[in-house]
PDB file of C-alpha atoms in Angstrom:
ATOM      1  CA  MET A 237       5.219  21.294 -13.029  1.00 36.00           C
ATOM      2  CA  SER A 238       9.292  21.518 -12.840  1.00 41.00           C
ATOM      3  CA  PRO A 239      10.339  25.335 -12.758  1.00 43.00           C
ATOM      4  CA  GLU A 240      10.984  26.425 -15.997  1.00 42.00           C
ATOM      5  CA  THR A 241      14.702  25.950 -17.267  1.00 40.00           C
ATOM      6  CA  PRO A 242      16.962  26.991 -19.791  1.00 42.00           C
ATOM      7  CA  ALA A 243      16.382  26.510 -23.434  1.00 39.00           C
ATOM      8  CA  ALA A 244      19.392  24.850 -23.504  1.00 42.00           C
ATOM      9  CA  ARG A 245      17.446  21.793 -21.921  1.00 45.00           C
ATOM     10  CA  ASP A 246      16.430  20.639 -24.682  1.00 49.00           C
ATOM     11  CA  THR A 247      19.480  19.307 -25.772  1.00 49.00           C
ATOM     12  CA  PRO A 248      20.221  15.986 -24.253  1.00 53.00           C
ATOM     13  CA  ALA A 249      22.965  16.824 -22.302  1.00 49.00           C
ATOM     14  CA  ARG A 250      25.946  14.245 -22.594  1.00 82.00           C
ATOM     15  CA  PRO A 251      27.476  12.963 -21.499  1.00 95.00           C
ATOM     16  CA  PRO A 252      24.457  13.246 -18.770  1.00 97.00           C
ATOM     17  CA  CYS A 253      24.241  14.684 -15.422  1.00 98.00           C
ATOM     18  CA  VAL A 254      22.966  13.573 -11.693  1.00 98.00           C
ATOM     19  CA  LEU A 255      22.998  15.877  -8.466  1.00 98.00           C
ATOM     20  CA  CYS A 256      24.278  13.768  -5.514  1.00 98.00           C
ATOM     21  CA  PHE A 257      23.007  15.284  -2.230  1.00 98.00           C
ATOM     22  CA  ASN A 258      25.368  13.358   0.154  1.00 98.00           C
ATOM     23  CA  ALA A 259      27.817  13.598   2.695  1.00 97.00           C
ATOM     24  CA  SER A 260      31.962  15.177   2.036  1.00 97.00           C
ATOM     25  CA  ASP A 261      34.691  12.416   2.896  1.00 95.00           C
ATOM     26  CA  PRO A 262      37.508  13.376   3.446  1.00 95.00           C
ATOM     27  CA  SER A 263      38.833   8.920   3.502  1.00 94.00           C
ATOM     28  CA  GLY A 264      37.577   9.068  -0.090  1.00 93.00           C
ATOM     29  CA  ALA A 265      35.500   6.083   0.940  1.00 94.00           C
ATOM     30  CA  GLY A 266      31.763   7.174   1.360  1.00 95.00           C
ATOM     31  CA  GLY A 267      30.110  10.697   0.820  1.00 96.00           C
ATOM     32  CA  LEU A 268      30.255  12.170  -2.403  1.00 97.00           C
ATOM     33  CA  GLY A 269      33.478  10.562  -3.004  1.00 96.00           C
ATOM     34  CA  ALA A 270      32.146   7.135  -2.807  1.00 97.00           C
ATOM     35  CA  ASP A 271      29.221   9.425  -5.273  1.00 98.00           C
ATOM     36  CA  ILE A 272      32.113  11.120  -7.912  1.00 97.00           C
ATOM     37  CA  GLY A 273      34.349   7.588  -8.852  1.00 97.00           C
ATOM     38  CA  ALA A 274      30.863   4.862  -9.638  1.00 98.00           C
ATOM     39  CA  LEU A 275      29.037   8.292 -11.002  1.00 98.00           C
ATOM     40  CA  ALA A 276      33.001   8.816 -13.379  1.00 96.00           C
ATOM     41  CA  SER A 277      33.306   5.284 -13.938  1.00 96.00           C
ATOM     42  CA  ALA A 278      29.826   5.158 -15.607  1.00 96.00           C
ATOM     43  CA  SER A 279      29.968   8.526 -17.943  1.00 96.00           C
ATOM     44  CA  CYS A 280      28.589  10.513 -15.881  1.00 98.00           C
ATOM     45  CA  HIS A 281      29.528  13.941 -14.961  1.00 98.00           C
ATOM     46  CA  VAL A 282      28.408  14.456 -11.347  1.00 98.00           C
ATOM     47  CA  LEU A 283      27.605  17.695 -10.008  1.00 98.00           C
ATOM     48  CA  PRO A 284      27.975  16.734  -6.127  1.00 98.00           C
ATOM     49  CA  VAL A 285      25.938  18.806  -2.816  1.00 98.00           C
ATOM     50  CA  THR A 286      27.331  18.588   0.042  1.00 98.00           C
ATOM     51  CA  THR A 287      24.694  18.326   3.064  1.00 98.00           C
ATOM     52  CA  SER A 288      27.762  17.853   5.533  1.00 97.00           C
ATOM     53  CA  VAL A 289      30.486  17.735   6.743  1.00 97.00           C
ATOM     54  CA  TRP A 290      32.496  14.614   7.881  1.00 94.00           C
ATOM     55  CA  LEU A 291      35.133  13.429  10.270  1.00 94.00           C
ATOM     56  CA  ARG A 292      36.249  10.483   8.473  1.00 92.00           C
ATOM     57  CA  ASP A 293      39.164   8.187   7.959  1.00 93.00           C
ATOM     58  CA  THR A 294      38.992   4.457   7.110  1.00 92.00           C
ATOM     59  CA  ARG A 295      38.457   3.169  10.789  1.00 93.00           C
ATOM     60  CA  GLN A 296      35.239   5.109  12.003  1.00 90.00           C
ATOM     61  CA  LEU A 297      33.070   8.399  11.919  1.00 90.00           C
ATOM     62  CA  HIS A 298      34.688  10.675  14.371  1.00 92.00           C
ATOM     63  CA  GLY A 299      31.916  13.795  14.161  1.00 91.00           C
ATOM     64  CA  HIS A 300      30.121  15.463  11.646  1.00 92.00           C
ATOM     65  CA  HIS A 301      29.130  18.764  10.765  1.00 96.00           C
ATOM     66  CA  ALA A 302      25.666  19.645   8.501  1.00 97.00           C
ATOM     67  CA  LEU A 303      25.539  22.116   6.842  1.00 98.00           C
ATOM     68  CA  ASP A 304      22.998  25.243   7.147  1.00 98.00           C
ATOM     69  CA  ALA A 305      19.286  23.578   5.034  1.00 98.00           C
ATOM     70  CA  GLU A 306      20.183  27.162   2.563  1.00 98.00           C
ATOM     71  CA  TRP A 307      23.217  26.263   1.683  1.00 98.00           C
ATOM     72  CA  ILE A 308      21.869  22.878   0.396  1.00 98.00           C
ATOM     73  CA  ASP A 309      19.385  24.741  -1.231  1.00 98.00           C
ATOM     74  CA  ASP A 310      21.321  27.143  -3.304  1.00 98.00           C
ATOM     75  CA  GLN A 311      24.003  24.757  -4.331  1.00 98.00           C
ATOM     76  CA  ALA A 312      20.910  22.327  -5.879  1.00 98.00           C
ATOM     77  CA  ARG A 313      19.116  25.417  -7.010  1.00 98.00           C
ATOM     78  CA  ALA A 314      22.651  27.261  -8.548  1.00 98.00           C
ATOM     79  CA  VAL A 315      23.319  23.971 -11.171  1.00 98.00           C
ATOM     80  CA  LEU A 316      19.752  23.070 -11.936  1.00 98.00           C
ATOM     81  CA  GLU A 317      19.062  25.964 -12.696  1.00 97.00           C
ATOM     82  CA  ASP A 318      22.277  26.195 -15.431  1.00 97.00           C
ATOM     83  CA  MET A 319      22.155  22.387 -16.465  1.00 96.00           C
ATOM     84  CA  PRO A 320      19.782  19.475 -17.723  1.00 96.00           C
ATOM     85  CA  VAL A 321      19.697  16.748 -15.046  1.00 98.00           C
ATOM     86  CA  ALA A 322      19.659  12.725 -15.803  1.00 98.00           C
ATOM     87  CA  ALA A 323      18.697  11.874 -12.472  1.00 98.00           C
ATOM     88  CA  ILE A 324      19.343  12.352  -8.601  1.00 98.00           C
ATOM     89  CA  LYS A 325      21.023  10.475  -6.133  1.00 98.00           C
ATOM     90  CA  VAL A 326      19.800  11.047  -2.448  1.00 98.00           C
ATOM     91  CA  GLY A 327      22.340   9.461   0.335  1.00 98.00           C
ATOM     92  CA  PHE A 328      23.140  11.821   4.284  1.00 98.00           C
ATOM     93  CA  GLY A 329      21.000  14.591   3.885  1.00 98.00           C
ATOM     94  CA  GLY A 330      23.562  16.001   6.867  1.00 97.00           C
ATOM     95  CA  SER A 331      20.072  16.929   8.926  1.00 98.00           C
ATOM     96  CA  PRO A 332      16.423  16.851   9.420  1.00 98.00           C
ATOM     97  CA  GLU A 333      16.517  20.892   8.019  1.00 98.00           C
ATOM     98  CA  GLY A 334      18.270  19.368   5.320  1.00 98.00           C
ATOM     99  CA  LEU A 335      16.331  17.085   4.631  1.00 98.00           C
ATOM    100  CA  SER A 336      13.298  19.182   4.023  1.00 98.00           C
ATOM    101  CA  ALA A 337      15.617  21.475   1.657  1.00 98.00           C
ATOM    102  CA  ILE A 338      16.931  18.578  -0.069  1.00 98.00           C
ATOM    103  CA  GLY A 339      12.284  17.904  -0.473  1.00 98.00           C
ATOM    104  CA  SER A 340      11.401  20.739  -1.858  1.00 98.00           C
ATOM    105  CA  ILE A 341      13.965  20.223  -4.409  1.00 98.00           C
ATOM    106  CA  LEU A 342      12.662  16.901  -5.575  1.00 98.00           C
ATOM    107  CA  SER A 343       8.774  18.236  -5.556  1.00 97.00           C
ATOM    108  CA  ASP A 344      10.402  20.922  -8.275  1.00 97.00           C
ATOM    109  CA  TYR A 345      11.923  18.272 -10.252  1.00 97.00           C
ATOM    110  CA  ASP A 346       9.484  15.941 -10.011  1.00 95.00           C
ATOM    111  CA  ASP A 347       9.973  14.600 -13.782  1.00 96.00           C
ATOM    112  CA  VAL A 348      13.522  13.391 -12.541  1.00 98.00           C
ATOM    113  CA  PRO A 349      14.412   9.704 -10.951  1.00 98.00           C
ATOM    114  CA  VAL A 350      15.130   9.893  -7.305  1.00 98.00           C
ATOM    115  CA  VAL A 351      17.510   7.339  -6.050  1.00 98.00           C
ATOM    116  CA  THR A 352      17.574   7.434  -2.056  1.00 98.00           C
ATOM    117  CA  TYR A 353      20.300   6.179  -0.355  1.00 98.00           C
ATOM    118  CA  LEU A 354      19.746   4.807   3.186  1.00 97.00           C
ATOM    119  CA  PRO A 355      23.061   4.991   5.197  1.00 94.00           C
ATOM    120  CA  GLU A 356      23.090   2.917   8.409  1.00 93.00           C
ATOM    121  CA  LEU A 357      23.431   6.363  11.100  1.00 95.00           C
ATOM    122  CA  ALA A 358      23.860   4.289  14.547  1.00 92.00           C
ATOM    123  CA  TRP A 359      26.729   7.218  14.773  1.00 92.00           C
ATOM    124  CA  LEU A 360      23.919   9.682  15.693  1.00 93.00           C
ATOM    125  CA  SER A 361      21.976   9.823  18.839  1.00 94.00           C
ATOM    126  CA  ASP A 362      19.497   7.223  19.566  1.00 95.00           C
ATOM    127  CA  GLY A 363      17.036  11.352  19.265  1.00 96.00           C
ATOM    128  CA  GLU A 364      19.212  12.324  16.204  1.00 96.00           C
ATOM    129  CA  ARG A 365      18.617   9.306  14.392  1.00 96.00           C
ATOM    130  CA  GLU A 366      14.922   9.355  14.359  1.00 97.00           C
ATOM    131  CA  ALA A 367      14.411  13.007  13.857  1.00 98.00           C
ATOM    132  CA  TYR A 368      16.182  12.440  10.539  1.00 98.00           C
ATOM    133  CA  LEU A 369      13.971   9.184   9.676  1.00 98.00           C
ATOM    134  CA  GLU A 370      11.314  10.844  10.704  1.00 97.00           C
ATOM    135  CA  ALA A 371      12.303  13.607   8.389  1.00 98.00           C
ATOM    136  CA  CYS A 372      12.807  11.036   6.011  1.00 98.00           C
ATOM    137  CA  GLU A 373       9.877   8.509   5.114  1.00 97.00           C
ATOM    138  CA  GLU A 374       7.678  12.633   5.110  1.00 97.00           C
ATOM    139  CA  LEU A 375       9.960  14.841   2.807  1.00 97.00           C
ATOM    140  CA  VAL A 376      12.039  12.314   0.614  1.00 98.00           C
ATOM    141  CA  LEU A 377      10.606   8.609   0.599  1.00 98.00           C
ATOM    142  CA  PRO A 378       6.852   9.747  -1.252  1.00 97.00           C
ATOM    143  CA  GLN A 379       9.500  11.502  -3.826  1.00 97.00           C
ATOM    144  CA  THR A 380      12.160   8.524  -4.015  1.00 98.00           C
ATOM    145  CA  ASP A 381      11.214   5.678  -7.461  1.00 98.00           C
ATOM    146  CA  VAL A 382      13.995   3.209  -5.432  1.00 98.00           C
ATOM    147  CA  LEU A 383      15.387   3.357  -1.729  1.00 98.00           C
ATOM    148  CA  VAL A 384      18.522   1.532  -1.589  1.00 98.00           C
ATOM    149  CA  GLY A 385      19.952   0.369   1.936  1.00 97.00           C
ATOM    150  CA  ASN A 386      21.144  -2.738   3.943  1.00 96.00           C
ATOM    151  CA  HIS A 387      18.423  -5.301   4.848  1.00 96.00           C
ATOM    152  CA  HIS A 388      19.662  -5.040   8.508  1.00 95.00           C
ATOM    153  CA  THR A 389      19.126  -1.141   7.883  1.00 96.00           C
ATOM    154  CA  LEU A 390      15.994  -0.567   6.450  1.00 97.00           C
ATOM    155  CA  ALA A 391      14.072  -3.651   8.460  1.00 96.00           C
ATOM    156  CA  ARG A 392      14.540  -1.667  11.623  1.00 95.00           C
ATOM    157  CA  TRP A 393      13.084   1.609  10.190  1.00 96.00           C
ATOM    158  CA  LEU A 394      10.449   0.191   7.854  1.00 96.00           C
ATOM    159  CA  LEU A 395       9.482  -2.804   9.537  1.00 96.00           C
ATOM    160  CA  ARG A 396      10.403  -1.884  13.325  1.00 91.00           C
ATOM    161  CA  ASP A 397       6.289  -4.043  14.416  1.00 89.00           C
ATOM    162  CA  TRP A 398       7.847  -7.126  12.436  1.00 92.00           C
ATOM    163  CA  GLU A 399       6.218  -9.820  15.030  1.00 86.00           C
ATOM    164  CA  ASP A 400       6.620 -12.555  12.304  1.00 88.00           C
ATOM    165  CA  GLU A 401       9.426 -15.735  13.100  1.00 87.00           C
ATOM    166  CA  ARG A 402      10.928 -15.416  10.153  1.00 89.00           C
ATOM    167  CA  ALA A 403      13.048 -12.589   8.913  1.00 89.00           C
ATOM    168  CA  PRO A 404      11.247 -10.050   6.315  1.00 94.00           C
ATOM    169  CA  GLY A 405      12.434 -10.589   2.690  1.00 94.00           C
ATOM    170  CA  ALA A 406      12.629  -7.772   0.081  1.00 95.00           C
ATOM    171  CA  ARG A 407       9.441  -8.054  -1.342  1.00 96.00           C
ATOM    172  CA  ASP A 408       8.175  -7.218   2.727  1.00 96.00           C
ATOM    173  CA  ILE A 409      10.485  -4.512   2.739  1.00 97.00           C
ATOM    174  CA  ALA A 410       9.672  -2.819  -0.460  1.00 97.00           C
ATOM    175  CA  ARG A 411       5.995  -3.291   0.465  1.00 97.00           C
ATOM    176  CA  ALA A 412       6.788  -1.458   3.625  1.00 97.00           C
ATOM    177  CA  ALA A 413       8.742   1.550   1.146  1.00 98.00           C
ATOM    178  CA  ALA A 414       5.475   2.136  -1.098  1.00 97.00           C
ATOM    179  CA  ALA A 415       3.824   2.520   2.069  1.00 97.00           C
ATOM    180  CA  HIS A 416       5.405   6.170   1.520  1.00 97.00           C
ATOM    181  CA  GLY A 417       5.056   6.409  -1.452  1.00 96.00           C
ATOM    182  CA  VAL A 418       8.332   4.449  -2.949  1.00 97.00           C
ATOM    183  CA  SER A 419       7.901   2.769  -6.070  1.00 95.00           C
ATOM    184  CA  VAL A 420      10.572   0.599  -5.853  1.00 98.00           C
ATOM    185  CA  THR A 421      13.381  -1.244  -3.204  1.00 98.00           C
ATOM    186  CA  LEU A 422      16.974  -2.737  -3.475  1.00 98.00           C
ATOM    187  CA  VAL A 423      17.815  -4.255  -0.477  1.00 97.00           C
ATOM    188  CA  THR A 424      21.151  -5.725  -0.086  1.00 96.00           C
ATOM    189  CA  GLY A 425      23.462  -7.990   2.890  1.00 92.00           C
ATOM    190  CA  MET A 426      20.848 -10.634   2.724  1.00 93.00           C
ATOM    191  CA  VAL A 427      23.374 -13.379   4.702  1.00 88.00           C
ATOM    192  CA  HIS A 428      22.891 -17.015   3.888  1.00 82.00           C
ATOM    193  CA  ASP A 429      25.090 -19.891   3.830  1.00 76.00           C
ATOM    194  CA  ASP A 430      26.301 -19.693   1.077  1.00 79.00           C
ATOM    195  CA  GLY A 431      27.497 -15.950   0.315  1.00 89.00           C
ATOM    196  CA  ILE A 432      25.169 -12.667   0.233  1.00 93.00           C
ATOM    197  CA  ASP A 433      21.170 -12.179  -1.517  1.00 95.00           C
ATOM    198  CA  ASN A 434      20.625  -8.580  -2.737  1.00 96.00           C
ATOM    199  CA  TYR A 435      17.018  -7.639  -4.292  1.00 97.00           C
ATOM    200  CA  LEU A 436      15.973  -4.880  -6.095  1.00 97.00           C
ATOM    201  CA  ALA A 437      11.887  -5.554  -5.645  1.00 97.00           C
ATOM    202  CA  SER A 438       8.855  -3.719  -5.562  1.00 96.00           C
ATOM    203  CA  PRO A 439       5.367  -4.626  -3.375  1.00 95.00           C
ATOM    204  CA  GLU A 440       4.548  -7.599  -6.081  1.00 95.00           C
ATOM    205  CA  VAL A 441       7.801  -9.003  -7.721  1.00 95.00           C
ATOM    206  CA  VAL A 442      11.653  -9.316  -7.794  1.00 95.00           C
ATOM    207  CA  LEU A 443      13.085  -7.831 -10.842  1.00 96.00           C
ATOM    208  CA  ALA A 444      16.242  -8.485 -10.307  1.00 95.00           C
ATOM    209  CA  GLN A 445      18.861 -10.455  -8.059  1.00 93.00           C
ATOM    210  CA  ALA A 446      22.843 -11.369  -7.244  1.00 94.00           C
ATOM    211  CA  ARG A 447      24.148 -13.749  -5.364  1.00 92.00           C
ATOM    212  CA  PHE A 448      28.211 -12.678  -4.177  1.00 93.00           C
ATOM    213  CA  GLU A 449      29.580 -14.845  -2.601  1.00 90.00           C
ATOM    214  CA  ARG A 450      31.626 -13.722   1.280  1.00 85.00           C
ATOM    215  CA  ILE A 451      34.920 -11.512   0.788  1.00 85.00           C
ATOM    216  CA  GLU A 452      36.946 -11.993   3.871  1.00 83.00           C
ATOM    217  CA  ALA A 453      36.829  -7.746   4.591  1.00 87.00           C
ATOM    218  CA  THR A 454      34.731  -5.744   6.305  1.00 91.00           C
ATOM    219  CA  PHE A 455      33.953  -2.993   3.886  1.00 94.00           C
ATOM    220  CA  ILE A 456      33.094   1.175   3.948  1.00 93.00           C
ATOM    221  CA  GLY A 457      31.519   3.348   0.583  1.00 95.00           C
ATOM    222  CA  ALA A 458      29.771  -0.127  -0.916  1.00 96.00           C
ATOM    223  CA  GLY A 459      26.116   1.444   0.368  1.00 97.00           C
ATOM    224  CA  ASP A 460      27.301   4.514  -1.540  1.00 97.00           C
ATOM    225  CA  THR A 461      28.418   2.840  -5.143  1.00 98.00           C
ATOM    226  CA  LEU A 462      25.274   0.508  -5.215  1.00 98.00           C
ATOM    227  CA  SER A 463      23.152   3.738  -5.096  1.00 98.00           C
ATOM    228  CA  ALA A 464      25.308   5.739  -7.718  1.00 98.00           C
ATOM    229  CA  ALA A 465      25.507   3.377  -9.675  1.00 98.00           C
ATOM    230  CA  LEU A 466      21.495   2.245 -10.129  1.00 98.00           C
ATOM    231  CA  THR A 467      21.640   6.025 -10.797  1.00 98.00           C
ATOM    232  CA  ALA A 468      23.851   6.764 -13.460  1.00 98.00           C
ATOM    233  CA  LEU A 469      22.504   3.345 -15.194  1.00 98.00           C
ATOM    234  CA  LEU A 470      19.154   5.017 -14.381  1.00 98.00           C
ATOM    235  CA  ALA A 471      20.237   8.353 -16.297  1.00 98.00           C
ATOM    236  CA  HIS A 472      21.727   6.309 -18.921  1.00 97.00           C
ATOM    237  CA  GLY A 473      17.765   5.765 -19.876  1.00 96.00           C
ATOM    238  CA  SER A 474      18.479   1.892 -18.939  1.00 96.00           C
ATOM    239  CA  ASP A 475      15.357  -0.150 -17.526  1.00 96.00           C
ATOM    240  CA  LEU A 476      14.543  -0.632 -13.998  1.00 96.00           C
ATOM    241  CA  SER A 477      15.570  -4.019 -14.066  1.00 96.00           C
ATOM    242  CA  GLN A 478      19.211  -3.914 -16.519  1.00 96.00           C
ATOM    243  CA  ALA A 479      19.833  -0.910 -14.804  1.00 97.00           C
ATOM    244  CA  GLY A 480      19.691  -2.715 -10.609  1.00 97.00           C
ATOM    245  CA  ALA A 481      21.141  -6.032 -12.628  1.00 96.00           C
ATOM    246  CA  GLU A 482      23.987  -4.120 -13.868  1.00 97.00           C
ATOM    247  CA  ALA A 483      24.953  -2.009 -10.867  1.00 97.00           C
ATOM    248  CA  LEU A 484      24.958  -5.204  -8.697  1.00 97.00           C
ATOM    249  CA  THR A 485      27.079  -6.432 -10.862  1.00 96.00           C
ATOM    250  CA  TYR A 486      29.363  -3.776 -10.523  1.00 97.00           C
ATOM    251  CA  LEU A 487      29.343  -3.700  -6.951  1.00 97.00           C
ATOM    252  CA  ASP A 488      30.701  -6.923  -7.071  1.00 96.00           C
ATOM    253  CA  GLN A 489      32.495  -6.214  -9.639  1.00 96.00           C
ATOM    254  CA  THR A 490      34.237  -3.463  -7.111  1.00 96.00           C
ATOM    255  CA  LEU A 491      34.221  -5.302  -4.343  1.00 95.00           C
ATOM    256  CA  ALA A 492      36.000  -8.484  -5.911  1.00 94.00           C
ATOM    257  CA  ASN A 493      39.279  -5.533  -6.250  1.00 95.00           C
ATOM    258  CA  GLY A 494      38.947  -4.053  -3.065  1.00 94.00           C
ATOM    259  CA  PHE A 495      41.815  -2.144  -1.451  1.00 95.00           C
ATOM    260  CA  GLN A 496      43.185  -0.950   1.324  1.00 95.00           C
ATOM    261  CA  PRO A 497      44.182   1.896   1.896  1.00 95.00           C
ATOM    262  CA  GLY A 498      43.994   2.999   5.187  1.00 94.00           C
ATOM    263  CA  MET A 499      44.949   1.041   8.664  1.00 94.00           C
ATOM    264  CA  GLY A 500      40.959   0.228   8.942  1.00 92.00           C
ATOM    265  CA  HIS A 501      38.556  -0.661   6.758  1.00 95.00           C
ATOM    266  CA  ALA A 502      38.086  -1.915   3.098  1.00 95.00           C
ATOM    267  CA  VAL A 503      37.069   0.636   0.346  1.00 96.00           C
ATOM    268  CA  PRO A 504      35.125  -0.126  -3.086  1.00 95.00           C
ATOM    269  CA  ASP A 505      37.319   0.479  -5.583  1.00 96.00           C
ATOM    270  CA  ARG A 506      35.032   2.194  -8.569  1.00 96.00           C
ATOM    271  CA  LEU A 507      38.012   1.812 -11.061  1.00 95.00           C
ATOM    272  CA  PHE A 508      38.933  -1.648 -11.158  1.00 94.00           C
ATOM    273  CA  TRP A 509      38.050  -1.878 -14.878  1.00 92.00           C
ATOM    274  CA  ALA A 510      40.982   0.815 -15.855  1.00 89.00           C
ATOM    275  CA  ASP A 511      43.090  -0.762 -14.736  1.00 82.00           C
ATOM    276  CA  ASP A 512      46.091  -2.152 -16.805  1.00 61.00           C
ATOM    277  CA  ASP A 513      48.395  -5.157 -16.762  1.00 58.00           C
ATOM    278  CA  THR A 514      50.571  -3.857 -19.000  1.00 45.00           C
ATOM    279  CA  ASP A 515      54.332  -3.307 -18.860  1.00 45.00           C
ATOM    280  CA  ASN A 516      54.330   0.919 -18.045  1.00 45.00           C
ATOM    281  CA  PRO A 517      55.267   3.066 -21.714  1.00 42.00           C
ATOM    282  CA  ASN A 518      58.269   4.987 -19.485  1.00 44.00           C
ATOM    283  CA  ASP A 519      59.564   2.026 -17.560  1.00 42.00           C
ATOM    284  CA  THR A 520      62.592   1.091 -19.251  1.00 38.00           C
ATOM    285  CA  PRO A 521      63.358  -2.327 -21.683  1.00 37.00           C
ATOM    286  CA  GLU A 522      64.900  -5.143 -20.337  1.00 40.00           C
ATOM    287  CA  GLU A 523      68.557  -5.274 -22.307  1.00 38.00           C
ATOM    288  CA  PRO A 524      68.825  -8.176 -25.231  1.00 34.00           C
TER     289      PRO A 524
END
């Protein structure tokens, strides 16, 4: 049962409010910057809760500072007690303690759909990474409706003891996630000769899929973009299969229109649809 909330919760908000737990990324490529761009693109009002501060450019992540769990909890509860939330996205939680605070909030608002994205954590030390993943398994996954992640990242985490000669498929990963309480998993980046496959799958069935053409660029922020878009669509009330298909289409378009803002990797253009090829009204017209 969710905690008591103001009477205003009985009136649906437009646009829907989406609560995001993620890191502050000064490059704007990933983290809360990606969440805000993708969610705003889908006409959602974003409630960004900072879990960690990254020192990052478009080339690499140089360091991070995790916020205290109390700060994460206070940020989230301040807005949750003020505004109705239609969906929650969990990105990088900062630390195991941060994930504990997030898990407690998810438990209190268990009627709200939750999308959890697991980023690549290679930049953490082995000990830090294992502690983070253990906390995610125990505290966040049991309350997650949709888990999103790259095929390699999810398989290495959830199928550590995989011994089959074939690579695990999307439903294999979905079954492993379901053992921790996750209903559906969105697996991205399954590379084939003629493209990259992405699947929204339960242990029993594939709900949506999309094949992307290979792009000669390395992107950062794609996973946050996809998971935020999926969260937005769920917040608007789309059914899961439709939301998965539309979120994958959106990601494909953001990558196709991606750009390189600095000296490092490319970034998805989350507002690609706003580009206007018509003449700028402020331009001086040519003489007849």
